[in-house]
PDB file of C-alpha atoms in Angstrom:
ATOM      1  CA  UNK B   1       0.004   0.012   0.037  1.00 90.00           C
ATOM      2  CA  UNK B   2       1.158   3.498  -0.814  1.00 95.00           C
ATOM      3  CA  UNK B   3       0.158   6.779   0.851  1.00 96.00           C
ATOM      4  CA  UNK B   4       0.598   9.907  -1.167  1.00 97.00           C
ATOM      5  CA  UNK B   5      -0.732  13.398  -1.710  1.00 97.00           C
ATOM      6  CA  UNK B   6      -4.025  13.360  -3.665  1.00 97.00           C
ATOM      7  CA  UNK B   7      -4.175  14.428  -7.294  1.00 97.00           C
ATOM      8  CA  UNK B   8      -7.108  16.025  -9.118  1.00 97.00           C
ATOM      9  CA  UNK B   9      -7.909  12.624 -10.732  1.00 97.00           C
ATOM     10  CA  UNK B  10      -8.542  11.145  -7.245  1.00 97.00           C
ATOM     11  CA  UNK B  11     -11.540  13.528  -6.586  1.00 97.00           C
ATOM     12  CA  UNK B  12     -14.369  11.111  -7.107  1.00 97.00           C
ATOM     13  CA  UNK B  13     -12.594   8.257  -5.192  1.00 97.00           C
ATOM     14  CA  UNK B  14     -12.079  10.663  -2.317  1.00 97.00           C
ATOM     15  CA  UNK B  15     -15.761  11.676  -2.300  1.00 97.00           C
ATOM     16  CA  UNK B  16     -16.721   7.952  -2.320  1.00 96.00           C
ATOM     17  CA  UNK B  17     -14.468   7.150   0.670  1.00 95.00           C
ATOM     18  CA  UNK B  18     -16.001   9.949   2.563  1.00 96.00           C
ATOM     19  CA  UNK B  19     -19.592   9.222   1.728  1.00 96.00           C
ATOM     20  CA  UNK B  20     -19.122   5.523   2.722  1.00 94.00           C
ATOM     21  CA  UNK B  21     -17.289   6.344   5.951  1.00 91.00           C
ATOM     22  CA  UNK B  22     -19.930   8.857   6.940  1.00 89.00           C
ATOM     23  CA  UNK B  23     -22.859   6.973   5.474  1.00 91.00           C
ATOM     24  CA  UNK B  24     -24.969   7.164   8.648  1.00 85.00           C
ATOM     25  CA  UNK B  25     -24.485  10.873   8.818  1.00 85.00           C
ATOM     26  CA  UNK B  26     -25.447  11.484   5.208  1.00 90.00           C
ATOM     27  CA  UNK B  27     -28.417   8.964   5.278  1.00 88.00           C
ATOM     28  CA  UNK B  28     -30.730  11.817   6.354  1.00 86.00           C
ATOM     29  CA  UNK B  29     -30.084  13.410   2.948  1.00 91.00           C
ATOM     30  CA  UNK B  30     -29.613  10.269   0.785  1.00 93.00           C
ATOM     31  CA  UNK B  31     -29.084   6.592   1.574  1.00 95.00           C
ATOM     32  CA  UNK B  32     -26.972   5.966  -1.595  1.00 96.00           C
ATOM     33  CA  UNK B  33     -23.200   6.700  -0.984  1.00 96.00           C
ATOM     34  CA  UNK B  34     -22.545   7.026  -4.680  1.00 96.00           C
ATOM     35  CA  UNK B  35     -25.105   9.818  -5.012  1.00 97.00           C
ATOM     36  CA  UNK B  36     -23.738  11.488  -1.903  1.00 97.00           C
ATOM     37  CA  UNK B  37     -20.219  11.245  -3.391  1.00 97.00           C
ATOM     38  CA  UNK B  38     -21.449  12.962  -6.547  1.00 98.00           C
ATOM     39  CA  UNK B  39     -22.934  15.774  -4.415  1.00 97.00           C
ATOM     40  CA  UNK B  40     -19.806  16.447  -2.275  1.00 97.00           C
ATOM     41  CA  UNK B  41     -17.299  15.849  -5.093  1.00 96.00           C
ATOM     42  CA  UNK B  42     -17.058  19.503  -6.390  1.00 97.00           C
ATOM     43  CA  UNK B  43     -16.432  20.831  -2.815  1.00 97.00           C
ATOM     44  CA  UNK B  44     -13.287  18.684  -2.140  1.00 97.00           C
ATOM     45  CA  UNK B  45     -10.040  20.748  -1.854  1.00 97.00           C
ATOM     46  CA  UNK B  46      -7.671  18.281  -3.199  1.00 98.00           C
ATOM     47  CA  UNK B  47      -4.424  19.796  -1.747  1.00 96.00           C
ATOM     48  CA  UNK B  48      -5.689  19.054   1.687  1.00 97.00           C
ATOM     49  CA  UNK B  49      -5.943  15.240   1.100  1.00 98.00           C
ATOM     50  CA  UNK B  50      -3.780  12.246   1.223  1.00 97.00           C
ATOM     51  CA  UNK B  51      -4.824   8.946  -0.254  1.00 98.00           C
ATOM     52  CA  UNK B  52      -4.039   5.235   0.512  1.00 97.00           C
ATOM     53  CA  UNK B  53      -3.622   3.362  -2.672  1.00 96.00           C
ATOM     54  CA  UNK B  54      -3.632  -0.547  -2.965  1.00 93.00           C
ATOM     55  CA  UNK B  55      -3.373  -2.267  -6.303  1.00 92.00           C
ATOM     56  CA  UNK B  56      -4.163   0.967  -8.204  1.00 92.00           C
ATOM     57  CA  UNK B  57      -7.347   1.627  -6.088  1.00 94.00           C
ATOM     58  CA  UNK B  58      -7.868   4.397  -3.574  1.00 96.00           C
ATOM     59  CA  UNK B  59      -8.982   2.499  -0.459  1.00 96.00           C
ATOM     60  CA  UNK B  60      -8.657   5.275   2.241  1.00 97.00           C
ATOM     61  CA  UNK B  61      -8.355   9.077   2.550  1.00 97.00           C
ATOM     62  CA  UNK B  62      -7.357  11.597   5.278  1.00 97.00           C
ATOM     63  CA  UNK B  63      -7.421  15.327   5.019  1.00 97.00           C
ATOM     64  CA  UNK B  64      -5.225  17.741   6.997  1.00 97.00           C
ATOM     65  CA  UNK B  65      -6.451  21.312   6.934  1.00 96.00           C
ATOM     66  CA  UNK B  66      -5.505  24.383   8.962  1.00 94.00           C
ATOM     67  CA  UNK B  67      -6.514  27.819  10.036  1.00 93.00           C
ATOM     68  CA  UNK B  68      -6.301  28.999   6.387  1.00 92.00           C
ATOM     69  CA  UNK B  69      -8.910  26.639   5.069  1.00 93.00           C
ATOM     70  CA  UNK B  70     -10.818  23.422   5.476  1.00 95.00           C
ATOM     71  CA  UNK B  71     -10.835  20.230   3.342  1.00 96.00           C
ATOM     72  CA  UNK B  72     -14.298  20.511   1.966  1.00 96.00           C
ATOM     73  CA  UNK B  73     -16.501  23.507   0.992  1.00 95.00           C
ATOM     74  CA  UNK B  74     -20.206  23.371   0.424  1.00 94.00           C
ATOM     75  CA  UNK B  75     -21.702  23.554  -3.096  1.00 95.00           C
ATOM     76  CA  UNK B  76     -25.361  24.304  -2.777  1.00 94.00           C
ATOM     77  CA  UNK B  77     -26.028  23.856  -6.589  1.00 96.00           C
ATOM     78  CA  UNK B  78     -24.507  20.326  -6.496  1.00 97.00           C
ATOM     79  CA  UNK B  79     -26.497  19.507  -3.313  1.00 96.00           C
ATOM     80  CA  UNK B  80     -29.775  20.559  -4.981  1.00 96.00           C
ATOM     81  CA  UNK B  81     -28.910  18.665  -8.114  1.00 97.00           C
ATOM     82  CA  UNK B  82     -28.247  15.278  -6.309  1.00 97.00           C
ATOM     83  CA  UNK B  83     -30.539  15.635  -3.129  1.00 96.00           C
ATOM     84  CA  UNK B  84     -33.380  17.693  -4.600  1.00 95.00           C
ATOM     85  CA  UNK B  85     -34.233  21.322  -3.856  1.00 96.00           C
ATOM     86  CA  UNK B  86     -35.409  21.005  -0.184  1.00 94.00           C
ATOM     87  CA  UNK B  87     -32.867  18.551   0.983  1.00 94.00           C
ATOM     88  CA  UNK B  88     -30.181  20.472  -0.952  1.00 94.00           C
ATOM     89  CA  UNK B  89     -31.041  23.587   1.059  1.00 92.00           C
ATOM     90  CA  UNK B  90     -30.891  21.531   4.304  1.00 91.00           C
ATOM     91  CA  UNK B  91     -27.581  20.005   3.240  1.00 92.00           C
ATOM     92  CA  UNK B  92     -26.091  23.489   2.569  1.00 93.00           C
ATOM     93  CA  UNK B  93     -27.109  24.762   6.002  1.00 89.00           C
ATOM     94  CA  UNK B  94     -25.992  21.760   7.989  1.00 86.00           C
ATOM     95  CA  UNK B  95     -22.902  20.884   5.996  1.00 91.00           C
ATOM     96  CA  UNK B  96     -21.602  24.477   5.848  1.00 89.00           C
ATOM     97  CA  UNK B  97     -21.398  24.548   9.650  1.00 84.00           C
ATOM     98  CA  UNK B  98     -19.647  21.082   9.693  1.00 84.00           C
ATOM     99  CA  UNK B  99     -17.244  21.580   6.747  1.00 90.00           C
ATOM    100  CA  UNK B 100     -16.512  25.288   6.751  1.00 89.00           C
ATOM    101  CA  UNK B 101     -16.391  26.477  10.347  1.00 89.00           C
ATOM    102  CA  UNK B 102     -12.915  28.150  10.588  1.00 89.00           C
ATOM    103  CA  UNK B 103     -10.208  26.405  12.715  1.00 88.00           C
ATOM    104  CA  UNK B 104      -8.968  28.457  15.546  1.00 90.00           C
ATOM    105  CA  UNK B 105      -5.486  27.022  15.859  1.00 92.00           C
ATOM    106  CA  UNK B 106      -2.047  28.376  14.828  1.00 93.00           C
ATOM    107  CA  UNK B 107      -0.784  27.868  11.241  1.00 92.00           C
ATOM    108  CA  UNK B 108       1.708  25.356  12.609  1.00 93.00           C
ATOM    109  CA  UNK B 109      -1.292  23.083  13.679  1.00 96.00           C
ATOM    110  CA  UNK B 110      -2.873  20.632  11.284  1.00 96.00           C
ATOM    111  CA  UNK B 111      -6.438  19.728  11.689  1.00 96.00           C
ATOM    112  CA  UNK B 112      -7.160  16.124  10.796  1.00 96.00           C
ATOM    113  CA  UNK B 113     -10.460  15.648   8.941  1.00 94.00           C
ATOM    114  CA  UNK B 114     -12.147  12.709   7.096  1.00 91.00           C
ATOM    115  CA  UNK B 115     -10.090   9.732   8.174  1.00 93.00           C
ATOM    116  CA  UNK B 116     -12.002   7.264   5.853  1.00 93.00           C
ATOM    117  CA  UNK B 117     -11.582   3.753   4.522  1.00 93.00           C
ATOM    118  CA  UNK B 118     -13.681   2.110   1.861  1.00 93.00           C
ATOM    119  CA  UNK B 119     -16.131  -0.546   3.323  1.00 89.00           C
ATOM    120  CA  UNK B 120     -14.429  -3.330   1.436  1.00 89.00           C
ATOM    121  CA  UNK B 121     -11.120  -2.583   3.034  1.00 91.00           C
ATOM    122  CA  UNK B 122     -11.891  -1.862   6.680  1.00 87.00           C
ATOM    123  CA  UNK B 123     -10.223  -3.695   9.544  1.00 85.00           C
ATOM    124  CA  UNK B 124      -7.034  -4.270   7.577  1.00 89.00           C
ATOM    125  CA  UNK B 125      -4.819  -1.558   9.129  1.00 89.00           C
ATOM    126  CA  UNK B 126      -5.360   0.951   6.367  1.00 92.00           C
ATOM    127  CA  UNK B 127      -6.513   3.815   8.631  1.00 91.00           C
ATOM    128  CA  UNK B 128      -3.390   3.267  10.827  1.00 91.00           C
ATOM    129  CA  UNK B 129      -0.953   3.305   7.917  1.00 94.00           C
ATOM    130  CA  UNK B 130      -2.741   6.303   6.394  1.00 93.00           C
ATOM    131  CA  UNK B 131      -2.458   8.331   9.630  1.00 93.00           C
ATOM    132  CA  UNK B 132       1.182   7.379  10.284  1.00 92.00           C
ATOM    133  CA  UNK B 133       2.273   8.086   6.679  1.00 94.00           C
ATOM    134  CA  UNK B 134       0.349  11.318   6.257  1.00 94.00           C
ATOM    135  CA  UNK B 135       1.869  12.660   9.498  1.00 92.00           C
ATOM    136  CA  UNK B 136       5.252  12.004   8.121  1.00 92.00           C
ATOM    137  CA  UNK B 137       4.405  13.644   4.670  1.00 93.00           C
ATOM    138  CA  UNK B 138       2.732  16.833   6.111  1.00 93.00           C
ATOM    139  CA  UNK B 139       4.619  19.757   7.497  1.00 90.00           C
ATOM    140  CA  UNK B 140       2.832  20.496  10.827  1.00 94.00           C
ATOM    141  CA  UNK B 141       4.446  20.285  14.237  1.00 92.00           C
ATOM    142  CA  UNK B 142       1.165  19.630  15.977  1.00 96.00           C
ATOM    143  CA  UNK B 143      -2.145  17.890  14.992  1.00 96.00           C
ATOM    144  CA  UNK B 144      -5.649  18.236  16.336  1.00 97.00           C
ATOM    145  CA  UNK B 145      -8.682  16.163  15.593  1.00 96.00           C
ATOM    146  CA  UNK B 146     -12.222  15.533  16.893  1.00 93.00           C
ATOM    147  CA  UNK B 147     -13.995  12.242  17.258  1.00 93.00           C
ATOM    148  CA  UNK B 148     -17.377  11.430  18.676  1.00 91.00           C
ATOM    149  CA  UNK B 149     -17.621   9.731  22.110  1.00 92.00           C
ATOM    150  CA  UNK B 150     -19.281   6.582  20.637  1.00 90.00           C
ATOM    151  CA  UNK B 151     -16.440   5.910  18.177  1.00 90.00           C
ATOM    152  CA  UNK B 152     -14.298   3.970  20.565  1.00 91.00           C
ATOM    153  CA  UNK B 153     -12.284   2.223  17.845  1.00 86.00           C
ATOM    154  CA  UNK B 154     -11.141   5.563  16.430  1.00 89.00           C
ATOM    155  CA  UNK B 155     -10.388   6.845  19.943  1.00 93.00           C
ATOM    156  CA  UNK B 156      -8.254   3.885  20.629  1.00 90.00           C
ATOM    157  CA  UNK B 157      -6.493   4.177  17.306  1.00 88.00           C
ATOM    158  CA  UNK B 158      -5.653   7.808  17.849  1.00 93.00           C
ATOM    159  CA  UNK B 159      -4.575   7.170  21.413  1.00 93.00           C
ATOM    160  CA  UNK B 160      -2.188   4.439  20.179  1.00 90.00           C
ATOM    161  CA  UNK B 161      -0.572   7.054  17.997  1.00 88.00           C
ATOM    162  CA  UNK B 162      -0.039   9.313  20.932  1.00 93.00           C
ATOM    163  CA  UNK B 163      -2.968  11.594  20.541  1.00 96.00           C
ATOM    164  CA  UNK B 164      -4.166  12.836  23.914  1.00 96.00           C
ATOM    165  CA  UNK B 165      -7.598  14.237  24.828  1.00 96.00           C
ATOM    166  CA  UNK B 166      -7.632  17.906  25.623  1.00 96.00           C
ATOM    167  CA  UNK B 167     -11.253  18.968  25.418  1.00 95.00           C
ATOM    168  CA  UNK B 168     -14.823  17.643  25.315  1.00 95.00           C
ATOM    169  CA  UNK B 169     -17.794  19.514  23.958  1.00 92.00           C
ATOM    170  CA  UNK B 170     -21.333  18.419  24.503  1.00 91.00           C
ATOM    171  CA  UNK B 171     -23.491  18.084  21.376  1.00 86.00           C
ATOM    172  CA  UNK B 172     -26.489  20.293  21.167  1.00 83.00           C
ATOM    173  CA  UNK B 173     -28.540  17.808  19.200  1.00 75.00           C
ATOM    174  CA  UNK B 174     -27.222  14.587  20.650  1.00 74.00           C
ATOM    175  CA  UNK B 175     -30.398  12.520  20.139  1.00 75.00           C
ATOM    176  CA  UNK B 176     -30.559  13.406  16.411  1.00 72.00           C
ATOM    177  CA  UNK B 177     -26.841  12.901  15.854  1.00 75.00           C
ATOM    178  CA  UNK B 178     -26.506   9.818  17.918  1.00 79.00           C
ATOM    179  CA  UNK B 179     -23.601  10.820  20.117  1.00 86.00           C
ATOM    180  CA  UNK B 180     -23.225  12.915  23.261  1.00 90.00           C
ATOM    181  CA  UNK B 181     -19.845  14.697  23.029  1.00 93.00           C
ATOM    182  CA  UNK B 182     -17.107  15.450  20.563  1.00 92.00           C
ATOM    183  CA  UNK B 183     -13.679  14.564  21.996  1.00 96.00           C
ATOM    184  CA  UNK B 184     -10.760  16.796  20.807  1.00 96.00           C
ATOM    185  CA  UNK B 185      -7.336  15.202  20.794  1.00 97.00           C
ATOM    186  CA  UNK B 186      -3.904  16.550  20.120  1.00 97.00           C
ATOM    187  CA  UNK B 187      -0.581  15.174  18.924  1.00 95.00           C
ATOM    188  CA  UNK B 188       2.897  16.773  18.753  1.00 92.00           C
ATOM    189  CA  UNK B 189       5.643  15.494  16.490  1.00 80.00           C
TER     190      UNK B 189
END
């Protein structure tokens, strides 16, 4: 397996990895990950992504953004096209907050977003390799990420890398979202 910076030709594969990994979150808008991938495709900021490639197939992605810009921007026309007018408007409102809220960390801090592995390749160590190699390839001295309190496998994975919890924020709409808190973790090179 190879981990490398993403290229423009990887765009749809990146979108598909994200749509599969966050299928439950997107299911309110659409239950088909291939349609979700088409809807979010145009908003992907390629230079923020690293991909894991196995046998010429993108099997995982990770984004590392910073205070100067996030990894995905919202595209309301694409959302309306693929989700319909009403769900497209809802997607714009919800995803804009999730995808585009500015990061309030110094420029030396990378913000890890979208650690995603294709369904067919999960539980094979791809996320671990992807995180390890992308941290080596990126230029930041410190990294921050957030994870939901119910995602214990991700919390354990990040802890094994040396990420340490530094904050918890209660989720306002916990019943609708299916988790109670976001856990913020930090790692220094």
